[in-house]
Coordinates of C-alpha atoms and ligand atoms in Angstrom, one line a residue:
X638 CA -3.2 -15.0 -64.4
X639 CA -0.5 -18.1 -63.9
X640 CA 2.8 -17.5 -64.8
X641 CA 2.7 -19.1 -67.9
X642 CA -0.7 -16.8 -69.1
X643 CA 2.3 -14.0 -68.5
X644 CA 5.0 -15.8 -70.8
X645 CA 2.5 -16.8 -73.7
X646 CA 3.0 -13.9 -75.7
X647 CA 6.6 -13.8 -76.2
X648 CA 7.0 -17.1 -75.7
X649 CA 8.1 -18.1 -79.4
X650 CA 9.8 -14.6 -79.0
X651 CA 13.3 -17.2 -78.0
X652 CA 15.1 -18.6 -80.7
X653 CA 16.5 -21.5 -78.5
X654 CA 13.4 -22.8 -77.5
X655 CA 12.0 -23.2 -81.4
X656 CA 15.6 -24.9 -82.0
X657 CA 14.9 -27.3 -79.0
X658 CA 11.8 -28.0 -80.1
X659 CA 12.9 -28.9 -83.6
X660 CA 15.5 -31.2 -82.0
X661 CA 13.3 -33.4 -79.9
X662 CA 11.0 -33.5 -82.5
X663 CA 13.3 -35.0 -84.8
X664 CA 14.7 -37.7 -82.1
X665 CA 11.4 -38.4 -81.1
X666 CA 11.0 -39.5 -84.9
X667 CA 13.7 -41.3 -84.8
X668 CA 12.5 -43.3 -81.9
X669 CA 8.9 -43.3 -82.3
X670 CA 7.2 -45.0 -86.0
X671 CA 5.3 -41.5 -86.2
X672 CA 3.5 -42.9 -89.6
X673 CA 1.4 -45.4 -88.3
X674 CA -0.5 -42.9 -85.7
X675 CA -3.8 -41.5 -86.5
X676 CA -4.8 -39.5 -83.6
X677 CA -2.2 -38.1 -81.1
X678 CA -2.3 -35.8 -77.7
X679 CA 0.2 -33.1 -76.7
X680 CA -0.2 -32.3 -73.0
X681 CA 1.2 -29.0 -71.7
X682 CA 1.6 -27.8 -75.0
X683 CA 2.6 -24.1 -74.5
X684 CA 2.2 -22.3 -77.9
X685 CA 2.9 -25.7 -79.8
X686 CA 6.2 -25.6 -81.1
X687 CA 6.3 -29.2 -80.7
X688 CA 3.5 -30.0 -82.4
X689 CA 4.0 -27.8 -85.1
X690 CA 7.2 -29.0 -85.6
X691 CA 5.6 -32.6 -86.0
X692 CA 2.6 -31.8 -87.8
X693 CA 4.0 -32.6 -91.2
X694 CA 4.4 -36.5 -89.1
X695 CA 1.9 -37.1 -87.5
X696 CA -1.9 -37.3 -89.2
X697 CA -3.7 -35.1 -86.1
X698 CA -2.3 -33.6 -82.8
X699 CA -4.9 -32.3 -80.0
X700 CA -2.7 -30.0 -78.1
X701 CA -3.8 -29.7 -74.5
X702 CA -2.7 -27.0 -72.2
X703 CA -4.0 -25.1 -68.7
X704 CA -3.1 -21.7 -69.8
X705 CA -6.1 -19.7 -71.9
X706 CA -3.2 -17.0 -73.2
X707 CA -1.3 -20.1 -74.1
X708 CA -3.9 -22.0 -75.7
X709 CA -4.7 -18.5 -77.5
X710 CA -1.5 -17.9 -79.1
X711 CA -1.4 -21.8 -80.4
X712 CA -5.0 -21.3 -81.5
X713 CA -4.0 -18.0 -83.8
X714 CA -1.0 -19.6 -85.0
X715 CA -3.0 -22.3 -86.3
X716 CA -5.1 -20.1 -88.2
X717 CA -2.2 -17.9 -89.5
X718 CA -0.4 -20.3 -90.3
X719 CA -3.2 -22.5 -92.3
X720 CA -2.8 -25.9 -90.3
X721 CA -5.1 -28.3 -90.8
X722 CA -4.4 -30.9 -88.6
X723 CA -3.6 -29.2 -84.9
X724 CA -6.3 -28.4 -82.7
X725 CA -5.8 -26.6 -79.5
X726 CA -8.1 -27.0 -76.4
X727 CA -7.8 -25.2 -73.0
X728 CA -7.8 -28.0 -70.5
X729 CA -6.1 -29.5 -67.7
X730 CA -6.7 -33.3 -66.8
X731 CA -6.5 -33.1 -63.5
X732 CA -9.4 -31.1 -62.8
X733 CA -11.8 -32.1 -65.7
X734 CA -13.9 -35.0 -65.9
X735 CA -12.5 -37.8 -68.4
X736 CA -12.5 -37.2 -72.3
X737 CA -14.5 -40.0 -74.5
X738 CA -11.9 -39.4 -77.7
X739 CA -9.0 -42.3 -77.5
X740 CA -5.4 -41.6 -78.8
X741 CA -2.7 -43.2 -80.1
X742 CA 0.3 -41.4 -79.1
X743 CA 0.4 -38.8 -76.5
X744 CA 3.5 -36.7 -75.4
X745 CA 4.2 -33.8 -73.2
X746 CA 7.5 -31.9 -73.3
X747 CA 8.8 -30.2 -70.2
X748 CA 5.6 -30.4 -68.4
X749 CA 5.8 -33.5 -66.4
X750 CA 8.0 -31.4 -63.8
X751 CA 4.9 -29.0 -63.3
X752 CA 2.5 -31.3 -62.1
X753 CA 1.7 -31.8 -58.7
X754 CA 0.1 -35.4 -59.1
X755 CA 2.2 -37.5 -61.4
X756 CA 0.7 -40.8 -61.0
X757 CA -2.6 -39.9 -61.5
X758 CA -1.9 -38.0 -64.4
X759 CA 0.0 -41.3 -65.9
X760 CA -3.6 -42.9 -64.9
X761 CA -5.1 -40.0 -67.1
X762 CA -2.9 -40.4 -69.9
X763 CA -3.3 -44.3 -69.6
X764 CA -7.4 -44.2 -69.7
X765 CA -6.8 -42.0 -72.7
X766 CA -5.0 -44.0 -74.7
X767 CA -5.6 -46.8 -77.2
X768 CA -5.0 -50.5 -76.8
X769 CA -0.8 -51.0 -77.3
X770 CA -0.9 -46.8 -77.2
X771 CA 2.4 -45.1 -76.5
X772 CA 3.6 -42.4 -74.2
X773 CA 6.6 -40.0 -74.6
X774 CA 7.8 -37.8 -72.0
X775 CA 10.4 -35.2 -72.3
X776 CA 11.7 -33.9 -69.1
X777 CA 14.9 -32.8 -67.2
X778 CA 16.6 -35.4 -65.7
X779 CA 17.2 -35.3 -62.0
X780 CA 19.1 -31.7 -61.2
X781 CA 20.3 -29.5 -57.8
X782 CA 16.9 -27.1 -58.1
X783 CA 19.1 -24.8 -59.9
X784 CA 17.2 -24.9 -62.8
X785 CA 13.9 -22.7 -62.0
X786 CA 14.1 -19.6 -60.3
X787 CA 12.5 -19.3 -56.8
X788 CA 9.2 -20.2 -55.9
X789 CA 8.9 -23.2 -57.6
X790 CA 7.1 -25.5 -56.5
X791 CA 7.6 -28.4 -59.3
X792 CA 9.5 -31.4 -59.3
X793 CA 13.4 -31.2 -59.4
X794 CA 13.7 -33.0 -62.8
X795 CA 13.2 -37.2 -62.9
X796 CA 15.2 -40.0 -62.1
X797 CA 15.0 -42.7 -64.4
X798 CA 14.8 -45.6 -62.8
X799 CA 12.1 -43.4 -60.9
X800 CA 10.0 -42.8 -63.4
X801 CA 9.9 -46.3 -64.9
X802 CA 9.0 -47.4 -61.8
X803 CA 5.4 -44.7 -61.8
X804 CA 4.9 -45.9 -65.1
X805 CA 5.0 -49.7 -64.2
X806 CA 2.6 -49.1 -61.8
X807 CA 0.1 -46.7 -64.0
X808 CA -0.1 -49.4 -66.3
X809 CA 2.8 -49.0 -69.0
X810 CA 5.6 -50.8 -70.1
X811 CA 8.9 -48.3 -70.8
X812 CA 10.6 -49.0 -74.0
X813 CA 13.0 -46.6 -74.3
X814 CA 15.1 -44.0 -73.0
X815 CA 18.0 -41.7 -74.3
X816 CA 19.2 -38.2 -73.7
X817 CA 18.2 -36.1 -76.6
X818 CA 18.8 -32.1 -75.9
X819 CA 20.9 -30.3 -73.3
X820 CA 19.4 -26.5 -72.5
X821 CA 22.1 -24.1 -71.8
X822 CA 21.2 -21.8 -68.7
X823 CA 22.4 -19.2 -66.9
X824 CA 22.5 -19.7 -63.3
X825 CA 24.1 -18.2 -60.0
X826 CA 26.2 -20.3 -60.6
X827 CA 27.2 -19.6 -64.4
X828 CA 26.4 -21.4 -67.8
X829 CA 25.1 -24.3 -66.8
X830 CA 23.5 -27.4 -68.9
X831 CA 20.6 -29.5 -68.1
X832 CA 20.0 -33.0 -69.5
X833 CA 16.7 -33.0 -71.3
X834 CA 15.3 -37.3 -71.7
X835 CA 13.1 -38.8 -74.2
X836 CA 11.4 -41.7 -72.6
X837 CA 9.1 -43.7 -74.5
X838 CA 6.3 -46.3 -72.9
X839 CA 3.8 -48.5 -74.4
X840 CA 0.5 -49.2 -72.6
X841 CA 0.2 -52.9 -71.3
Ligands
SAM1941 C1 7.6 -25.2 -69.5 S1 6.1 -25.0 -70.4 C2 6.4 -26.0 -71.8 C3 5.5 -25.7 -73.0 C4 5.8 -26.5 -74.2 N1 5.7 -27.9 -74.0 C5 7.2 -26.2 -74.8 O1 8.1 -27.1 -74.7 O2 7.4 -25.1 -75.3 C6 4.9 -25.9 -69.4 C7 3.5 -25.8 -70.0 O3 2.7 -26.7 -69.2 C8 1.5 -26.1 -69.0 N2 0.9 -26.7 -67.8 C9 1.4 -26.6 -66.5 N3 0.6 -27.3 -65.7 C10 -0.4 -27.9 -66.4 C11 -1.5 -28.8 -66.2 N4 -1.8 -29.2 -65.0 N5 -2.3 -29.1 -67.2 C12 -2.0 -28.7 -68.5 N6 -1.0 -27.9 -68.8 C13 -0.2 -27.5 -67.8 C14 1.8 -24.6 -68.8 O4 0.7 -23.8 -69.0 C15 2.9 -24.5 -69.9 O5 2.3 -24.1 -71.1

């Protein structure tokens, strides 16, 4: 079981996390035209509080995520919930072999930092999308390693200039960039905040 199979079922059990997730949903309106998307992709979607909190935006959202429990709990909350237009699938990108549907719009919150192989999963998310498609990351930006607890074995946020430069060379054009959330954490250290970005990128 990975650590997030553990975390899945009392992972909505955190008020601050369905808060956050209703924040970046709202900026990521703001900066995205959600309206004219038809099919869309969240990668390392958790339980889907993102998605949910966009599905009244956006006309369809795969959410795409390597954890079965997680996958599980956004798959019953679809059906409690009635949604029509979420679909969860237990997958990870990396491993599989490419998928034949093409999106318009895929964004992955907070996940970025988990992944071993960053450019090739911007190749991924590039072969995946439509022509003139657009990409949203949400991350942390750059921080001291305080923010996970021991092992972690992820990446220690993103610098931006960083990651415009991986994206350049997957084959997108970055288009925007702004800090949209702050997460309140305690540390060692005391209450600490991390910058949470919003940076979008088109495919050239
Ligand atoms: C920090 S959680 C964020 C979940 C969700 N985006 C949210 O904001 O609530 C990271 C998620 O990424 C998923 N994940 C990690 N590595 C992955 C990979 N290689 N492929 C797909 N999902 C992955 C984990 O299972 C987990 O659900």
């Amino acid at each position: 079981m990975s650590e997030f199979d553990e975390k899945a079922a009392t992972w909505d059990d955190y008020p601050d996390r369905i808060k956050r997730a209703e924040v970046i949903a709202s900026r990521l309106a703001s900066a995205v035209n959600l309206t004219v998307i038809k099919t869309a992709m969240e990668y390392g979607s958790g339980t889907g509080l993102m998605s949910f909190a966009l599905k009244d935006d956006i006309r369809e959202i795969t959410l795409m995520d390597d954890s079965a429990e997680m996958t599980k709990v956004a798959r019953q909350k679809i059906i409690d919930q009635k949604v029509t237009n979420l679909i969860a699938v237990h997958g990870d990108l990396l491993k599989g072999p490419l998928r034949n549907e093409r999106f318009d719009f895929i964004f992955i919150v907070l996940t970025l930092h988990h992944i071993g192989d960053v450019e090739e999963l911007l190749r991924k998310f590039h072969n995946l999308l439509s022509p003139k498609g657009q990409l949203a990351i949400i991350d942390l930006e750059k921080e001291d390693g305080s923010f996970h607890d021991d092992p972690f074995h992820g990446h220690k946020g993103f610098e931006r200039s960083d990651l415009e430069n991986r994206l350049n060379y997957a084959g997108f054009v970055p288009a925007y960039y702004e800090v949209c959330y702050h997460i309140e954490k305690e540390t060692e250290k005391g209450i600490r905040e991390y910058p949470v970005f919003l940076m979008v990128a088109e495919k050239k």
